[in-house]
PDB file of C-alpha atoms in Angstrom:
ATOM      1  CA  MET A   1       0.000   0.000   0.000  1.00  0.00           C
ATOM      2  CA  ARG A   2       2.997   2.186   0.465  1.00  0.00           C
ATOM      3  CA  ARG A   3       5.922   2.432  -1.859  1.00  0.00           C
ATOM      4  CA  MET A   4       9.226   2.134  -0.061  1.00  0.00           C
ATOM      5  CA  ALA A   5      12.640   3.303  -1.274  1.00  0.00           C
ATOM      6  CA  ALA A   6      14.125  -0.179  -1.755  1.00  0.00           C
ATOM      7  CA  GLY A   7      14.886   0.347  -5.442  1.00  0.00           C
ATOM      8  CA  ALA A   8      16.595   3.682  -4.792  1.00  0.00           C
ATOM      9  CA  ASN A   9      18.605   2.099  -1.982  1.00  0.00           C
ATOM     10  CA  ARG A  10      19.776  -0.736  -4.210  1.00  0.00           C
ATOM     11  CA  THR A  11      20.747   1.694  -6.973  1.00  0.00           C
ATOM     12  CA  GLY A  12      22.670   3.890  -4.539  1.00  0.00           C
ATOM     13  CA  LEU A  13      24.456   0.902  -3.051  1.00  0.00           C
ATOM     14  CA  ILE A  14      25.440  -0.335  -6.514  1.00  0.00           C
ATOM     15  CA  ILE A  15      26.887   3.071  -7.417  1.00  0.00           C
ATOM     16  CA  VAL A  16      28.806   3.395  -4.140  1.00  0.00           C
ATOM     17  CA  GLY A  17      29.983  -0.222  -4.435  1.00  0.00           C
ATOM     18  CA  LEU A  18      31.266   0.313  -7.965  1.00  0.00           C
ATOM     19  CA  PHE A  19      33.059   3.505  -6.937  1.00  0.00           C
ATOM     20  CA  LEU A  20      34.728   1.766  -4.003  1.00  0.00           C
ATOM     21  CA  LEU A  21      35.624  -1.198  -6.217  1.00  0.00           C
ATOM     22  CA  VAL A  22      37.363   1.079  -8.737  1.00  0.00           C
ATOM     23  CA  ALA A  23      39.151   2.927  -5.911  1.00  0.00           C
ATOM     24  CA  GLY A  24      40.290  -0.390  -4.409  1.00  0.00           C
ATOM     25  CA  LEU A  25      41.519  -1.653  -7.759  1.00  0.00           C
ATOM     26  CA  ALA A  26      43.430   1.609  -8.257  1.00  0.00           C
ATOM     27  CA  VAL A  27      45.125   1.233  -4.867  1.00  0.00           C
ATOM     28  CA  LEU A  28      46.009  -2.381  -5.682  1.00  0.00           C
ATOM     29  CA  ALA A  29      47.439  -1.316  -9.046  1.00  0.00           C
ATOM     30  CA  ILE A  30      49.609   1.300  -7.312  1.00  0.00           C
ATOM     31  CA  SER A  31      50.783  -1.147  -4.656  1.00  0.00           C
ATOM     32  CA  PHE A  32      51.765  -3.791  -7.228  1.00  0.00           C
ATOM     33  CA  GLY A  33      53.498  -1.220  -9.438  1.00  0.00           C
ATOM     34  CA  LEU A  34      51.054  -1.673 -12.319  1.00  0.00           C
ATOM     35  CA  ALA A  35      50.038   2.010 -12.351  1.00  0.00           C
ATOM     36  CA  ALA A  36      53.570   3.202 -13.244  1.00  0.00           C
ATOM     37  CA  ALA A  37      52.844   2.519 -16.908  1.00  0.00           C
ATOM     38  CA  VAL A  38      49.897   4.945 -16.859  1.00  0.00           C
ATOM     39  CA  ALA A  39      51.365   7.585 -14.534  1.00  0.00           C
ATOM     40  CA  PRO A  40      55.140   7.382 -13.975  1.00  0.00           C
ATOM     41  CA  GLY A  41      54.951   8.873 -10.468  1.00  0.00           C
ATOM     42  CA  LEU A  42      52.576   6.195  -9.146  1.00  0.00           C
ATOM     43  CA  THR A  43      54.977   3.529  -7.916  1.00  0.00           C
ATOM     44  CA  PRO A  44      54.814   1.718  -4.579  1.00  0.00           C
ATOM     45  CA  ASP A  45      57.883   3.511  -3.201  1.00  0.00           C
ATOM     46  CA  ALA A  46      57.067   6.986  -4.597  1.00  0.00           C
ATOM     47  CA  ALA A  47      55.682   9.846  -2.530  1.00  0.00           C
ATOM     48  CA  LEU A  48      52.626  10.016  -4.799  1.00  0.00           C
ATOM     49  CA  GLN A  49      53.703  13.203  -6.542  1.00  0.00           C
ATOM     50  CA  PRO A  50      50.718  13.411  -8.943  1.00  0.00           C
ATOM     51  CA  VAL A  51      48.252  13.237  -6.042  1.00  0.00           C
ATOM     52  CA  ALA A  52      50.238  15.746  -3.982  1.00  0.00           C
ATOM     53  CA  ALA A  53      50.374  18.100  -6.970  1.00  0.00           C
ATOM     54  CA  VAL A  54      46.547  18.164  -7.156  1.00  0.00           C
ATOM     55  CA  PHE A  55      46.238  19.094  -3.476  1.00  0.00           C
ATOM     56  CA  ALA A  56      48.894  21.811  -3.877  1.00  0.00           C
ATOM     57  CA  LEU A  57      46.775  23.717  -6.422  1.00  0.00           C
ATOM     58  CA  PRO A  58      45.403  27.070  -5.160  1.00  0.00           C
ATOM     59  CA  PHE A  59      41.791  26.109  -5.926  1.00  0.00           C
ATOM     60  CA  SER A  60      41.922  22.641  -4.353  1.00  0.00           C
ATOM     61  CA  ALA A  61      39.952  23.901  -1.326  1.00  0.00           C
ATOM     62  CA  VAL A  62      37.171  25.066  -3.661  1.00  0.00           C
ATOM     63  CA  ILE A  63      37.146  21.649  -5.354  1.00  0.00           C
ATOM     64  CA  ALA A  64      36.889  19.945  -1.960  1.00  0.00           C
ATOM     65  CA  LEU A  65      34.008  22.277  -1.001  1.00  0.00           C
ATOM     66  CA  VAL A  66      32.130  21.540  -4.244  1.00  0.00           C
ATOM     67  CA  VAL A  67      32.614  17.792  -3.764  1.00  0.00           C
ATOM     68  CA  ALA A  68      31.358  18.097  -0.160  1.00  0.00           C
ATOM     69  CA  LEU A  69      28.252  20.017  -1.323  1.00  0.00           C
ATOM     70  CA  ILE A  70      27.517  17.422  -3.996  1.00  0.00           C
ATOM     71  CA  LEU A  71      27.823  14.618  -1.430  1.00  0.00           C
ATOM     72  CA  ALA A  72      25.571  16.559   0.983  1.00  0.00           C
ATOM     73  CA  ILE A  73      22.914  16.991  -1.724  1.00  0.00           C
ATOM     74  CA  ILE A  74      23.095  13.296  -2.574  1.00  0.00           C
ATOM     75  CA  GLY A  75      22.756  12.447   1.139  1.00  0.00           C
ATOM     76  CA  ILE A  76      19.738  14.717   1.607  1.00  0.00           C
ATOM     77  CA  ARG A  77      18.111  13.306  -1.530  1.00  0.00           C
ATOM     78  CA  TRP A  78      18.699   9.783  -0.229  1.00  0.00           C
ATOM     79  CA  LEU A  79      17.138  10.667   3.148  1.00  0.00           C
ATOM     80  CA  ALA A  80      14.113  12.176   1.402  1.00  0.00           C
ATOM     81  CA  ALA A  81      13.703   8.975  -0.624  1.00  0.00           C
ATOM     82  CA  GLN A  82      13.412   6.956   2.609  1.00  0.00           C
ATOM     83  CA  VAL A  83      10.007   8.468   3.397  1.00  0.00           C
ATOM     84  CA  PRO A  84       7.316   5.951   2.381  1.00  0.00           C
ATOM     85  CA  ARG A  85       5.118   7.210  -0.419  1.00  0.00           C
ATOM     86  CA  LYS A  86       1.519   6.302  -1.136  1.00  0.00           C
ATOM     87  CA  ASP A  87       0.763   5.310  -4.687  1.00  0.00           C
ATOM     88  CA  PRO A  88      -1.657   7.773  -6.220  1.00  0.00           C
ATOM     89  CA  ALA A  89      -5.103   6.470  -7.017  1.00  0.00           C
ATOM     90  CA  LYS A  90      -5.550   6.303 -10.789  1.00  0.00           C
ATOM     91  CA  PRO A  91      -8.701   5.586 -12.802  1.00  0.00           C
ATOM     92  CA  LEU A  92      -9.150   1.842 -13.103  1.00  0.00           C
ATOM     93  CA  ARG A  93      -9.481   0.446 -16.612  1.00  0.00           C
ATOM     94  CA  MET A  94     -11.964  -2.386 -16.352  1.00  0.00           C
ATOM     95  CA  GLN A  95     -11.560  -3.945 -19.839  1.00  0.00           C
ATOM     96  CA  GLU A  96      -8.508  -5.404 -21.528  1.00  0.00           C
ATOM     97  CA  ASP A  97      -9.549  -4.980 -25.149  1.00  0.00           C
ATOM     98  CA  ALA A  98     -10.156  -1.399 -26.305  1.00  0.00           C
ATOM     99  CA  ARG A  99     -11.850  -2.611 -29.519  1.00  0.00           C
ATOM    100  CA  SER A 100     -14.998  -3.511 -27.617  1.00  0.00           C
ATOM    101  CA  GLY A 101     -14.996  -0.224 -25.718  1.00  0.00           C
ATOM    102  CA  VAL A 102     -13.187   1.117 -22.706  1.00  0.00           C
ATOM    103  CA  THR A 103     -14.750   1.318 -19.285  1.00  0.00           C
ATOM    104  CA  THR A 104     -12.888   3.268 -16.646  1.00  0.00           C
ATOM    105  CA  VAL A 105     -13.948   3.983 -13.120  1.00  0.00           C
ATOM    106  CA  THR A 106     -12.293   6.290 -10.637  1.00  0.00           C
ATOM    107  CA  ALA A 107     -11.087   4.841  -7.372  1.00  0.00           C
ATOM    108  CA  ASN A 108     -13.278   7.301  -5.440  1.00  0.00           C
ATOM    109  CA  VAL A 109     -16.464   5.787  -6.903  1.00  0.00           C
ATOM    110  CA  VAL A 110     -15.492   2.269  -5.862  1.00  0.00           C
ATOM    111  CA  ALA A 111     -14.348   3.551  -2.443  1.00  0.00           C
ATOM    112  CA  ALA A 112     -17.715   5.276  -1.925  1.00  0.00           C
ATOM    113  CA  ALA A 113     -19.528   2.021  -2.730  1.00  0.00           C
ATOM    114  CA  VAL A 114     -17.314   0.137  -0.264  1.00  0.00           C
ATOM    115  CA  GLU A 115     -18.050   2.787   2.401  1.00  0.00           C
ATOM    116  CA  ASP A 116     -21.795   2.352   1.845  1.00  0.00           C
ATOM    117  CA  ASP A 117     -21.380  -1.412   2.100  1.00  0.00           C
ATOM    118  CA  LEU A 118     -19.413  -1.026   5.353  1.00  0.00           C
ATOM    119  CA  GLU A 119     -21.965   1.322   6.883  1.00  0.00           C
ATOM    120  CA  ALA A 120     -24.642  -1.322   6.284  1.00  0.00           C
ATOM    121  CA  THR A 121     -23.054  -3.230   9.165  1.00  0.00           C
ATOM    122  CA  PRO A 122     -25.038  -2.262  12.305  1.00  0.00           C
ATOM    123  CA  GLU A 123     -21.977  -1.841  14.533  1.00  0.00           C
ATOM    124  CA  VAL A 124     -20.167   0.537  12.112  1.00  0.00           C
ATOM    125  CA  VAL A 125     -20.855   4.185  12.878  1.00  0.00           C
ATOM    126  CA  ASP A 126     -18.665   5.656  10.116  1.00  0.00           C
ATOM    127  CA  ALA A 127     -16.334   4.264   7.456  1.00  0.00           C
ATOM    128  CA  GLN A 128     -13.683   5.596   5.107  1.00  0.00           C
ATOM    129  CA  ALA A 129     -12.222   3.571   2.249  1.00  0.00           C
ATOM    130  CA  ILE A 130      -9.291   4.273  -0.039  1.00  0.00           C
ATOM    131  CA  LEU A 131      -8.698   2.202  -3.159  1.00  0.00           C
ATOM    132  CA  ARG A 132      -5.136   2.170  -4.468  1.00  0.00           C
ATOM    133  CA  GLY A 133      -3.094   0.193  -6.938  1.00  0.00           C
ATOM    134  CA  THR A 134      -4.109  -0.873 -10.423  1.00  0.00           C
ATOM    135  CA  ALA A 135      -7.097  -2.659 -11.927  1.00  0.00           C
ATOM    136  CA  ARG A 136      -5.115  -5.931 -11.861  1.00  0.00           C
ATOM    137  CA  ARG A 137      -3.741  -5.500  -8.322  1.00  0.00           C
ATOM    138  CA  PRO A 138      -6.162  -3.308  -6.334  1.00  0.00           C
ATOM    139  CA  GLU A 139      -5.429  -2.510  -2.694  1.00  0.00           C
ATOM    140  CA  LEU A 140      -8.025  -1.422  -0.171  1.00  0.00           C
ATOM    141  CA  VAL A 141      -7.415   0.643   2.958  1.00  0.00           C
ATOM    142  CA  LEU A 142     -10.310   0.870   5.428  1.00  0.00           C
ATOM    143  CA  HIS A 143     -10.899   2.998   8.503  1.00  0.00           C
ATOM    144  CA  LEU A 144     -13.901   2.003  10.587  1.00  0.00           C
ATOM    145  CA  ASP A 145     -15.463   3.840  13.512  1.00  0.00           C
ATOM    146  CA  VAL A 146     -17.460   1.251  15.436  1.00  0.00           C
ATOM    147  CA  ASP A 147     -19.800   1.526  18.392  1.00  0.00           C
ATOM    148  CA  GLU A 148     -18.012   1.139  21.725  1.00  0.00           C
ATOM    149  CA  ARG A 149     -20.147  -1.912  22.567  1.00  0.00           C
ATOM    150  CA  ALA A 150     -19.539  -3.622  19.223  1.00  0.00           C
ATOM    151  CA  ASP A 151     -17.852  -6.985  18.905  1.00  0.00           C
ATOM    152  CA  ILE A 152     -14.730  -6.058  16.941  1.00  0.00           C
ATOM    153  CA  ASP A 153     -14.062  -9.670  15.932  1.00  0.00           C
ATOM    154  CA  SER A 154     -17.461  -9.915  14.245  1.00  0.00           C
ATOM    155  CA  VAL A 155     -16.937  -6.551  12.501  1.00  0.00           C
ATOM    156  CA  VAL A 156     -13.528  -7.653  11.168  1.00  0.00           C
ATOM    157  CA  ALA A 157     -14.985 -11.010  10.126  1.00  0.00           C
ATOM    158  CA  ASP A 158     -17.794  -9.194   8.277  1.00  0.00           C
ATOM    159  CA  VAL A 159     -15.207  -7.033   6.503  1.00  0.00           C
ATOM    160  CA  ALA A 160     -13.124 -10.085   5.583  1.00  0.00           C
ATOM    161  CA  ASP A 161     -16.042 -12.230   4.466  1.00  0.00           C
ATOM    162  CA  ARG A 162     -18.600  -9.900   2.959  1.00  0.00           C
ATOM    163  CA  VAL A 163     -17.160  -6.471   2.176  1.00  0.00           C
ATOM    164  CA  THR A 164     -13.878  -7.561   0.605  1.00  0.00           C
ATOM    165  CA  CYS A 165     -15.700 -10.235  -1.439  1.00  0.00           C
ATOM    166  CA  ASN A 166     -18.169  -7.621  -2.699  1.00  0.00           C
ATOM    167  CA  ALA A 167     -15.318  -5.272  -3.598  1.00  0.00           C
ATOM    168  CA  SER A 168     -13.432  -8.073  -5.377  1.00  0.00           C
ATOM    169  CA  GLN A 169     -16.551  -9.051  -7.290  1.00  0.00           C
ATOM    170  CA  ALA A 170     -17.189  -5.434  -8.333  1.00  0.00           C
ATOM    171  CA  LEU A 171     -13.590  -5.021  -9.498  1.00  0.00           C
ATOM    172  CA  GLY A 172     -13.485  -8.400 -11.200  1.00  0.00           C
ATOM    173  CA  VAL A 173     -10.176  -9.389  -9.549  1.00  0.00           C
ATOM    174  CA  PRO A 174      -9.178 -10.365  -6.007  1.00  0.00           C
ATOM    175  CA  LEU A 175      -7.781  -7.631  -3.779  1.00  0.00           C
ATOM    176  CA  SER A 176      -3.993  -7.880  -3.480  1.00  0.00           C
ATOM    177  CA  ALA A 177      -3.954  -6.269  -0.020  1.00  0.00           C
ATOM    178  CA  VAL A 178      -6.451  -5.031   2.554  1.00  0.00           C
ATOM    179  CA  GLY A 179      -5.581  -2.791   5.490  1.00  0.00           C
ATOM    180  CA  VAL A 180      -8.122  -2.226   8.258  1.00  0.00           C
ATOM    181  CA  GLU A 181      -8.009   0.292  11.072  1.00  0.00           C
ATOM    182  CA  VAL A 182     -10.776   0.028  13.652  1.00  0.00           C
ATOM    183  CA  ALA A 183     -11.484   3.010  15.882  1.00  0.00           C
ATOM    184  CA  ILE A 184     -13.883   2.975  18.817  1.00  0.00           C
ATOM    185  CA  ALA A 185     -16.456   5.757  18.536  1.00  0.00           C
ATOM    186  CA  ARG A 186     -16.927   6.947  22.088  1.00  0.00           C
ATOM    187  CA  SER A 187     -18.894   9.695  23.726  1.00  0.00           C
ATOM    188  CA  ARG A 188     -17.367  13.174  23.859  1.00  0.00           C
ATOM    189  CA  GLN A 189     -16.255  12.743  27.465  1.00  0.00           C
ATOM    190  CA  ARG A 190     -13.907   9.890  26.519  1.00  0.00           C
ATOM    191  CA  LYS A 191     -10.992   9.884  24.113  1.00  0.00           C
ATOM    192  CA  GLN A 192     -11.214   7.923  20.885  1.00  0.00           C
ATOM    193  CA  ARG A 193      -8.954   4.888  20.627  1.00  0.00           C
ATOM    194  CA  SER A 194      -7.990   2.949  17.529  1.00  0.00           C
ATOM    195  CA  VAL A 195      -6.637  -0.489  16.809  1.00  0.00           C
ATOM    196  CA  GLN A 196      -4.499  -1.347  13.763  1.00  0.00           C
ATOM    197  CA  LEU A 197      -5.183  -4.763  12.188  1.00  0.00           C
TER     198      LEU A 197
END
């Protein structure tokens, strides 16, 4: 129901791993004396004159600052990618073949029908439904406010048996995931509590 940053993490790790692999191979080439053919100053017993010459340049501090800023931007972008994102609800295309016509339905229409179906349960005071995903892999997120004297097990069983089956039948495919949050609707003197299932 939520899109995590696993793909971005794998891509970042591959890039960092390749960079470190190239750096390690370069150090090995210097230590075995293989880099002397490319750069004559890079021998195992040399004082690394080419590297020292780069750091002796007057603008080397500016280069280091630019590299630090680029790494900071990459780090901030990576941290921002770690926040779970909800997939946006898109119109569901209900037919495969466009030659016979195309029927699309917005997720809000299906969610409203599911809410009406949920509110038909006597113990449910209020219900909100969100339909996400695609027409082939729909996901349903439900929030139920039930009466404080309701049997929560029977409400959840009704959702699992009747409501999700009705939604699957209306969509023409089984739901790939269902999330249910049950909140106890209490009087104004008491605080509202919720239970995640």
